Amino acid sequence: MTDASKTAKLELNGETYDLPVYSPTAGPDVIDIRKLYGQAGVFTYDPGFTSTASCDSTITFIDGVKGELLHRGYPIDQLAGKSHYLEVCYLLLYGELPSTTELEEFEQTITRHTMLHEQMQNFFRGFRRDAHPMAIMVGVVGAMSAFYHDSTDINDRKQREIASHRLIAKMPTIAAWAYKYSIGQPFVYPRNDLDYASNFLRMCFAVPAEDYEVNPILSRAMDRIFTLHADHEQNASTSTVRLASSSGANPFACIAAGIACLWGPAHGGANQACLEMLEEIGTVDRIPEFIARAKDKEDPFRLMGFGHRVYKNFDPRATVMKQSADEVLELLGVENNPKLQVAKALEKEALSDPYFAEKKLFPNVDFYSGIILEAMGFPTSMFTPIFALSRTVGWISQWEEQLDDPQLKIGRPRQLYQGKTARDYVEIENR
């Protein structure tokens, strides 16, 4: 961290305290309050940490007002439009776009780490068939530390790199096998002759009776879903990974914690909620009714997949995702899928309605990714596991960065205590 460029003054009980202020390369200035408790005996109060910077980072920058998302300085729309997921993985992990040789070596490393230890099949079979795939992923990823002992030493940089590669490589296999197990089909092993997205699709949809020919349009759409969800700055699940990591936990435990946090409907379940909303609407003729309800402040109904709590203008990921959604729907059609028919009609209605334009309630990345995954044939229970698969590289990059931070301390948030003060124990017969 560079030296403070200015100071802020805090007046409290007649005393004045000078607090250092740091200026980032982008975004708002940050007031350093680390010594505030020692100097003034007070904490700050910030539920949800929405105004608190818990770390400094060089990985991802978001400007919600401008609708800007940068990975290592590169705009997300350029990366999603011109690059591909594994190249973005390399960028997030190592800080720069790879050369041709570096990318080939990285892709080969990831491709040759996709298989799981054969005994890990026992973990899948230990779950009930109706277990949610996210429950399976939390358990299996956490269990990886019991199988891969040569990559759990967080003080060994080489072991950390091996763990990073393993997690990126094996997560599609884990997610696909969780899906296969839930529908009672045999596991499909990865193939080294397929790219990352194609391999995942094949492991999800191939069966022993006949192979699955991966359509390049679907593979490209899946790759974009992975790319557009690769990292999103200090969100809830990323902060969870960092908090778990601050205790010195092994990488597999940290990522399992991130998966558990992502499972929440307020975080990774947004595209699933979008599809459930489309199912509730049911038919195209009911769209005006639900749009009217969305405009009614007294009605609890909300249009899921429109607007974003971070992006106050438009979601920069949505434009690229819309292009993929249009390509996939043109390929697969919507004639036999009522939810997709409702989605296309709802998108058209909302984009042409002045109310939504004025409120900047544009379709976001979750709306379009939900449409794509539905069209591909994924059940809504698989939407969040696919999100977890995509976000793994972001989590592991943030984990790596934190471990190299000389200012790393175990996470220990404070509280505003509102409970009882000290009182004496009362014997049970006197209560």
Coordinates of C-alpha atoms in Angstrom, one line a residue:
M1 CA 0.0 0.0 0.0
T2 CA 1.3 3.4 -0.9
D3 CA 1.7 6.3 1.6
A4 CA -1.5 8.2 2.4
S5 CA -2.0 11.1 0.0
K6 CA -4.1 13.1 2.5
T7 CA -5.8 12.9 5.9
A8 CA -9.3 13.0 7.3
K9 CA -10.1 14.6 10.7
L10 CA -12.4 13.0 13.1
E11 CA -13.7 15.0 16.1
L12 CA -14.9 12.9 19.0
N13 CA -15.5 14.1 22.6
G14 CA -13.5 17.2 22.1
E15 CA -10.5 15.3 20.7
T16 CA -9.3 15.5 17.0
Y17 CA -7.8 12.4 15.3
D18 CA -6.0 12.4 11.9
L19 CA -6.9 9.4 9.8
P20 CA -4.8 8.5 6.8
V21 CA -6.6 8.6 3.4
Y22 CA -5.4 6.4 0.5
S23 CA -6.2 7.1 -3.1
P24 CA -6.6 4.0 -5.4
T25 CA -5.8 3.8 -9.1
A26 CA -9.6 3.8 -9.6
G27 CA -12.6 4.2 -7.3
P28 CA -13.2 6.3 -4.2
D29 CA -10.6 7.2 -1.6
V30 CA -10.3 5.0 1.5
I31 CA -10.0 6.2 5.0
D32 CA -7.6 4.1 7.1
I33 CA -9.3 3.4 10.5
R34 CA -7.0 0.6 11.7
K35 CA -5.6 2.6 14.6
L36 CA -8.9 4.2 15.5
Y37 CA -9.8 1.9 18.3
G38 CA -6.3 2.2 19.8
Q39 CA -6.3 6.0 19.6
A40 CA -10.0 6.8 20.3
G41 CA -11.4 3.7 21.8
V42 CA -14.2 3.4 19.3
F43 CA -15.2 1.1 16.4
T44 CA -16.9 1.9 13.2
Y45 CA -20.3 0.4 12.4
D46 CA -21.0 -0.9 8.9
P47 CA -23.5 -3.8 8.7
G48 CA -22.8 -5.8 5.5
F49 CA -19.4 -4.0 5.2
T50 CA -20.9 -2.0 2.3
S51 CA -18.7 1.0 3.0
T52 CA -15.6 -0.8 4.3
A53 CA -12.6 -1.9 2.3
S54 CA -11.3 -5.1 3.9
C55 CA -8.2 -5.4 1.6
D56 CA -6.4 -3.9 -1.3
S57 CA -6.5 -5.8 -4.5
T58 CA -5.2 -5.6 -8.1
I59 CA -7.6 -8.2 -9.6
T60 CA -11.0 -6.8 -10.4
F61 CA -12.5 -3.3 -10.4
I62 CA -16.2 -2.4 -10.6
D63 CA -17.8 1.0 -11.1
G64 CA -21.5 0.4 -10.6
V65 CA -22.5 3.9 -11.7
K66 CA -20.6 3.7 -15.0
G67 CA -21.5 0.0 -15.5
E68 CA -17.8 -0.9 -15.7
L69 CA -16.2 -4.2 -14.8
L70 CA -12.4 -4.7 -15.3
H71 CA -10.2 -7.7 -14.8
R72 CA -6.6 -6.6 -14.4
G73 CA -7.6 -3.5 -16.3
Y74 CA -9.3 -5.2 -19.2
P75 CA -13.1 -4.5 -19.8
I76 CA -15.2 -7.6 -19.4
D77 CA -17.0 -7.1 -22.7
Q78 CA -13.7 -7.2 -24.5
L79 CA -12.6 -10.4 -22.7
A80 CA -16.0 -12.1 -23.2
G81 CA -16.1 -11.1 -26.9
K82 CA -12.5 -11.7 -27.9
S83 CA -11.0 -14.1 -25.4
H84 CA -12.1 -17.4 -23.8
Y85 CA -12.4 -18.7 -20.2
L86 CA -9.0 -20.3 -19.7
E87 CA -7.2 -17.3 -21.1
V88 CA -9.2 -15.2 -18.6
C89 CA -8.2 -17.7 -15.8
Y90 CA -4.6 -17.1 -16.7
L91 CA -5.1 -13.4 -16.6
L92 CA -6.8 -13.5 -13.2
L93 CA -4.2 -15.8 -11.7
Y94 CA -1.0 -14.3 -13.1
G95 CA -1.9 -10.6 -13.7
E96 CA -1.2 -10.4 -17.5
L97 CA -2.6 -12.0 -20.7
P98 CA -0.5 -15.0 -21.7
S99 CA 1.7 -15.4 -24.7
T100 CA 0.8 -18.2 -27.1
T101 CA 3.3 -20.6 -25.4
E102 CA 2.1 -19.7 -21.9
L103 CA -1.5 -20.2 -22.9
E104 CA -0.8 -23.6 -24.5
E105 CA 1.1 -24.8 -21.4
F106 CA -1.6 -23.5 -19.1
E107 CA -4.4 -25.2 -21.1
Q108 CA -2.5 -28.4 -21.2
T109 CA -1.9 -28.3 -17.4
I110 CA -5.6 -27.7 -16.8
T111 CA -6.7 -30.4 -19.3
R112 CA -4.5 -33.0 -17.7
H113 CA -5.8 -32.4 -14.2
T114 CA -9.5 -32.8 -14.9
M115 CA -9.9 -36.4 -13.6
L116 CA -10.8 -37.0 -10.0
H117 CA -9.3 -39.6 -7.7
E118 CA -11.3 -42.7 -8.3
Q119 CA -12.1 -43.1 -4.6
M120 CA -13.9 -39.8 -4.7
Q121 CA -16.8 -41.5 -6.4
N122 CA -17.6 -42.9 -3.0
F123 CA -18.4 -39.4 -1.8
F124 CA -21.0 -38.9 -4.5
R125 CA -22.6 -42.2 -3.8
G126 CA -22.8 -41.4 -0.1
F127 CA -25.4 -38.7 -0.8
R128 CA -29.1 -39.3 -1.4
R129 CA -30.1 -39.2 -5.0
D130 CA -32.3 -36.1 -4.3
A131 CA -29.4 -34.1 -2.7
H132 CA -29.0 -30.7 -4.2
P133 CA -25.9 -30.5 -6.4
M134 CA -24.5 -27.6 -4.4
A135 CA -24.6 -29.8 -1.2
I136 CA -22.6 -32.4 -3.1
M137 CA -20.1 -29.8 -4.3
V138 CA -19.5 -28.4 -0.9
G139 CA -18.8 -31.8 0.5
V140 CA -16.6 -33.1 -2.4
V141 CA -14.5 -29.9 -2.7
G142 CA -13.9 -29.8 1.0
A143 CA -12.9 -33.5 0.9
M144 CA -10.2 -32.8 -1.7
S145 CA -7.8 -31.9 1.1
A146 CA -8.0 -35.6 2.2
F147 CA -6.8 -36.8 -1.2
Y148 CA -4.3 -34.2 -2.5
H149 CA -1.9 -33.8 0.4
D150 CA 0.8 -32.4 -1.8
S151 CA -1.0 -29.1 -2.4
T152 CA -2.3 -28.0 1.1
D153 CA 0.8 -26.2 2.4
I154 CA -0.2 -22.5 1.9
N155 CA 3.4 -21.4 2.7
D156 CA 4.7 -23.3 -0.3
R157 CA 4.1 -21.2 -3.5
K158 CA 4.5 -24.2 -5.8
Q159 CA 1.9 -26.2 -3.8
R160 CA -0.5 -23.2 -4.0
E161 CA -0.1 -23.1 -7.8
I162 CA -0.8 -26.9 -8.0
A163 CA -3.9 -26.5 -5.8
S164 CA -5.1 -23.6 -8.0
H165 CA -4.7 -25.6 -11.2
R166 CA -6.4 -28.6 -9.6
L167 CA -9.4 -26.7 -8.5
I168 CA -9.9 -25.0 -11.9
A169 CA -9.4 -28.3 -13.7
K170 CA -11.5 -30.5 -11.5
M171 CA -14.5 -28.3 -10.7
P172 CA -16.3 -29.0 -14.1
T173 CA -15.9 -32.8 -13.3
I174 CA -17.3 -32.3 -9.8
A175 CA -20.2 -30.2 -11.0
A176 CA -21.0 -32.6 -13.9
W177 CA -20.8 -35.7 -11.7
A178 CA -23.1 -34.0 -9.1
Y179 CA -25.6 -33.5 -11.9
K180 CA -25.3 -37.0 -13.2
Y181 CA -25.7 -38.5 -9.7
S182 CA -28.8 -36.4 -9.1
I183 CA -30.5 -37.9 -12.3
G184 CA -29.3 -41.4 -11.8
Q185 CA -27.0 -41.6 -14.8
P186 CA -23.4 -43.0 -14.8
F187 CA -20.5 -40.6 -14.5
V188 CA -18.9 -39.5 -17.7
Y189 CA -15.1 -39.1 -17.6
P190 CA -13.4 -36.0 -19.0
R191 CA -11.6 -36.2 -22.4
N192 CA -8.3 -34.5 -23.2
D193 CA -9.2 -33.7 -26.8
L194 CA -12.0 -31.3 -25.8
D195 CA -11.9 -27.7 -24.7
Y196 CA -12.9 -26.7 -21.2
A197 CA -16.6 -25.8 -22.0
S198 CA -17.1 -28.6 -24.4
N199 CA -15.7 -31.1 -21.9
F200 CA -18.2 -29.9 -19.3
L201 CA -21.2 -30.1 -21.6
R202 CA -20.2 -33.6 -22.7
M203 CA -19.8 -34.8 -19.0
C204 CA -23.2 -33.5 -18.3
F205 CA -25.1 -34.8 -21.3
A206 CA -23.3 -37.8 -22.8
V207 CA -24.5 -41.3 -22.0
P208 CA -22.9 -44.7 -22.5
A209 CA -25.5 -45.7 -25.1
E210 CA -24.4 -42.9 -27.4
D211 CA -21.9 -40.1 -27.3
Y212 CA -22.7 -36.4 -27.2
E213 CA -21.6 -34.2 -30.0
V214 CA -20.9 -30.8 -28.6
N215 CA -22.4 -28.0 -30.8
P216 CA -19.9 -25.1 -31.1
I217 CA -22.6 -22.5 -30.5
L218 CA -23.5 -24.1 -27.2
S219 CA -19.9 -24.5 -26.2
R220 CA -19.2 -20.9 -27.0
A221 CA -22.2 -19.8 -24.9
M222 CA -21.1 -21.9 -22.0
D223 CA -17.6 -20.5 -22.2
R224 CA -19.1 -17.0 -22.1
I225 CA -21.1 -17.9 -19.0
F226 CA -17.9 -19.1 -17.4
T227 CA -16.0 -16.0 -18.4
L228 CA -18.7 -13.5 -17.4
H229 CA -18.9 -15.0 -13.9
A230 CA -15.1 -15.5 -13.3
D231 CA -14.7 -12.8 -10.7
H232 CA -16.8 -10.0 -9.3
E233 CA -14.5 -8.2 -6.8
Q234 CA -15.2 -8.4 -3.0
N235 CA -18.7 -10.0 -3.0
A236 CA -20.1 -12.2 -0.3
S237 CA -18.6 -15.5 -1.4
T238 CA -15.2 -14.0 -2.3
S239 CA -15.1 -12.3 1.1
T240 CA -16.0 -15.7 2.7
V241 CA -13.0 -17.3 0.9
R242 CA -10.7 -14.5 2.1
L243 CA -12.0 -14.8 5.6
A244 CA -11.6 -18.5 5.7
S245 CA -8.1 -18.2 4.2
S246 CA -7.1 -15.6 6.8
S247 CA -7.1 -18.4 9.5
G248 CA -4.6 -20.4 7.4
A249 CA -7.1 -22.9 6.2
N250 CA -6.2 -25.1 3.3
P251 CA -7.3 -24.0 -0.2
F252 CA -9.9 -26.7 -0.7
A253 CA -11.6 -25.8 2.6
C254 CA -11.6 -22.1 1.6
I255 CA -13.2 -22.8 -1.8
A256 CA -15.8 -25.1 -0.2
A257 CA -16.7 -22.2 2.1
G258 CA -17.1 -19.9 -0.9
I259 CA -19.4 -22.5 -2.6
A260 CA -21.5 -22.7 0.6
C261 CA -21.9 -18.9 0.6
L262 CA -22.7 -18.7 -3.1
W263 CA -25.5 -21.2 -2.5
G264 CA -27.6 -18.4 -0.9
P265 CA -30.5 -17.2 -3.1
A266 CA -29.4 -13.5 -2.6
H267 CA -26.1 -14.4 -4.2
G268 CA -25.6 -17.3 -6.6
G269 CA -29.2 -18.2 -6.9
A270 CA -30.3 -15.2 -8.8
N271 CA -30.6 -16.9 -12.2
Q272 CA -32.5 -19.7 -10.6
A273 CA -34.9 -17.2 -9.1
C274 CA -35.3 -15.7 -12.6
L275 CA -36.4 -19.0 -14.1
E276 CA -38.8 -19.6 -11.2
M277 CA -40.3 -16.2 -11.9
L278 CA -40.8 -17.1 -15.6
E279 CA -42.5 -20.3 -14.5
E280 CA -44.8 -18.4 -12.1
I281 CA -45.8 -16.0 -15.0
G282 CA -46.6 -19.1 -17.0
T283 CA -47.8 -17.8 -20.3
V284 CA -47.1 -14.8 -22.5
D285 CA -50.6 -13.4 -22.1
R286 CA -50.0 -12.9 -18.4
I287 CA -47.0 -10.7 -18.8
P288 CA -49.0 -7.4 -18.6
E289 CA -50.4 -8.5 -15.3
F290 CA -47.0 -9.2 -13.8
I291 CA -45.5 -6.0 -15.2
A292 CA -48.3 -4.1 -13.5
R293 CA -47.5 -5.9 -10.3
A294 CA -43.8 -5.1 -10.6
K295 CA -44.7 -1.4 -10.8
D296 CA -47.0 -1.5 -7.8
K297 CA -44.9 -0.7 -4.7
E298 CA -47.5 -2.3 -2.5
D299 CA -47.1 -5.7 -4.3
P300 CA -44.3 -7.9 -3.1
F301 CA -43.7 -9.3 -6.6
R302 CA -40.4 -8.2 -8.2
L303 CA -39.1 -8.9 -11.7
M304 CA -36.1 -11.1 -11.1
G305 CA -33.2 -10.7 -13.5
F306 CA -33.8 -7.0 -14.1
G307 CA -31.5 -4.3 -12.6
H308 CA -28.6 -5.1 -10.3
R309 CA -27.7 -4.0 -6.8
V310 CA -24.1 -3.1 -7.9
Y311 CA -24.7 -1.7 -11.4
K312 CA -26.8 1.4 -11.2
N313 CA -27.0 1.9 -14.9
F314 CA -26.5 -1.4 -16.9
D315 CA -24.8 -4.7 -16.3
P316 CA -21.7 -4.7 -18.7
R317 CA -21.9 -8.5 -18.8
A318 CA -25.5 -8.5 -20.1
T319 CA -24.8 -7.3 -23.6
V320 CA -22.4 -10.2 -24.4
M321 CA -24.7 -12.6 -22.6
K322 CA -27.7 -11.4 -24.6
Q323 CA -25.8 -12.1 -27.8
S324 CA -25.2 -15.7 -26.7
A325 CA -28.8 -16.1 -25.6
D326 CA -30.0 -15.0 -29.0
E327 CA -27.7 -17.4 -30.7
V328 CA -28.7 -20.3 -28.5
L329 CA -32.4 -19.7 -28.9
E330 CA -32.1 -19.4 -32.6
L331 CA -30.3 -22.8 -32.6
L332 CA -32.6 -24.6 -30.2
G333 CA -35.8 -22.7 -30.7
V334 CA -38.4 -21.7 -28.1
E335 CA -41.5 -23.3 -29.6
N336 CA -41.8 -26.1 -27.1
N337 CA -40.6 -24.3 -24.0
P338 CA -43.2 -21.9 -22.4
K339 CA -40.6 -20.4 -20.1
L340 CA -38.4 -19.3 -22.9
Q341 CA -41.4 -17.9 -24.8
V342 CA -42.3 -15.9 -21.7
A343 CA -38.6 -14.8 -21.3
K344 CA -38.3 -13.4 -24.8
A345 CA -41.7 -11.6 -24.6
L346 CA -40.9 -10.2 -21.2
E347 CA -37.5 -8.9 -22.3
K348 CA -39.2 -7.1 -25.3
E349 CA -41.9 -5.6 -23.0
A350 CA -39.5 -4.5 -20.3
L351 CA -37.0 -2.9 -22.8
S352 CA -39.8 -0.9 -24.5
D353 CA -41.5 0.3 -21.2
P354 CA -40.5 3.8 -20.2
Y355 CA -41.0 2.9 -16.5
F356 CA -38.2 0.3 -16.6
A357 CA -35.9 2.5 -18.7
E358 CA -36.3 5.4 -16.3
K359 CA -35.5 3.1 -13.3
K360 CA -32.7 1.6 -15.2
L361 CA -34.2 -1.9 -14.7
F362 CA -32.5 -3.5 -17.7
P363 CA -32.1 -7.3 -18.1
N364 CA -28.9 -8.4 -16.3
V365 CA -26.5 -11.3 -16.7
D366 CA -28.6 -13.6 -14.5
F367 CA -31.6 -13.1 -16.8
Y368 CA -29.8 -14.2 -19.9
S369 CA -27.7 -16.9 -18.3
G370 CA -30.8 -18.5 -16.9
I371 CA -32.4 -18.5 -20.4
I372 CA -29.3 -20.1 -21.9
L373 CA -29.0 -22.8 -19.3
E374 CA -32.8 -23.6 -19.5
A375 CA -32.5 -23.8 -23.3
M376 CA -29.5 -26.2 -23.0
G377 CA -31.5 -28.5 -20.8
F378 CA -30.1 -27.8 -17.4
P379 CA -32.5 -28.0 -14.4
T380 CA -32.5 -24.9 -12.2
S381 CA -30.8 -26.9 -9.4
M382 CA -27.6 -26.8 -11.7
F383 CA -27.6 -23.1 -12.2
T384 CA -25.7 -22.3 -9.0
P385 CA -23.2 -25.1 -9.4
I386 CA -22.3 -23.8 -12.8
F387 CA -21.9 -20.3 -11.2
A388 CA -19.6 -21.9 -8.6
L389 CA -17.6 -23.6 -11.3
S390 CA -17.1 -20.3 -13.1
R391 CA -16.2 -18.3 -10.0
T392 CA -13.6 -20.8 -8.7
V393 CA -10.8 -19.0 -10.6
G394 CA -11.8 -15.7 -9.0
W395 CA -11.9 -17.2 -5.6
I396 CA -8.5 -18.9 -6.0
S397 CA -6.9 -15.7 -7.5
Q398 CA -8.2 -13.7 -4.5
W399 CA -6.9 -16.4 -2.2
E400 CA -3.5 -16.3 -3.8
E401 CA -3.3 -12.5 -3.6
Q402 CA -4.3 -12.4 0.0
L403 CA -1.6 -14.9 1.0
D404 CA 1.0 -12.6 -0.6
D405 CA -0.2 -9.6 1.3
P406 CA 2.2 -8.6 4.0
Q407 CA -0.7 -6.9 5.9
L408 CA -2.6 -10.2 6.2
K409 CA -4.3 -10.7 9.5
I410 CA -7.0 -13.1 10.6
G411 CA -10.4 -11.7 10.0
R412 CA -12.0 -10.5 13.2
P413 CA -15.0 -8.2 12.7
R414 CA -16.2 -6.1 15.6
Q415 CA -19.7 -5.6 16.8
L416 CA -22.1 -3.2 18.4
Y417 CA -23.1 -5.1 21.4
Q418 CA -26.8 -4.6 22.5
G419 CA -27.2 -7.4 25.0
K420 CA -27.3 -7.6 28.8
T421 CA -24.4 -6.2 30.8
A422 CA -22.7 -8.4 33.5
R423 CA -25.1 -10.0 36.0
D424 CA -24.8 -12.7 38.6
Y425 CA -25.9 -16.3 38.1
V426 CA -29.3 -17.1 39.7
E427 CA -29.8 -20.6 41.2
I428 CA -32.6 -22.5 39.4
E429 CA -34.9 -22.6 42.3
N430 CA -34.9 -18.8 42.6
R431 CA -35.7 -18.0 39.0

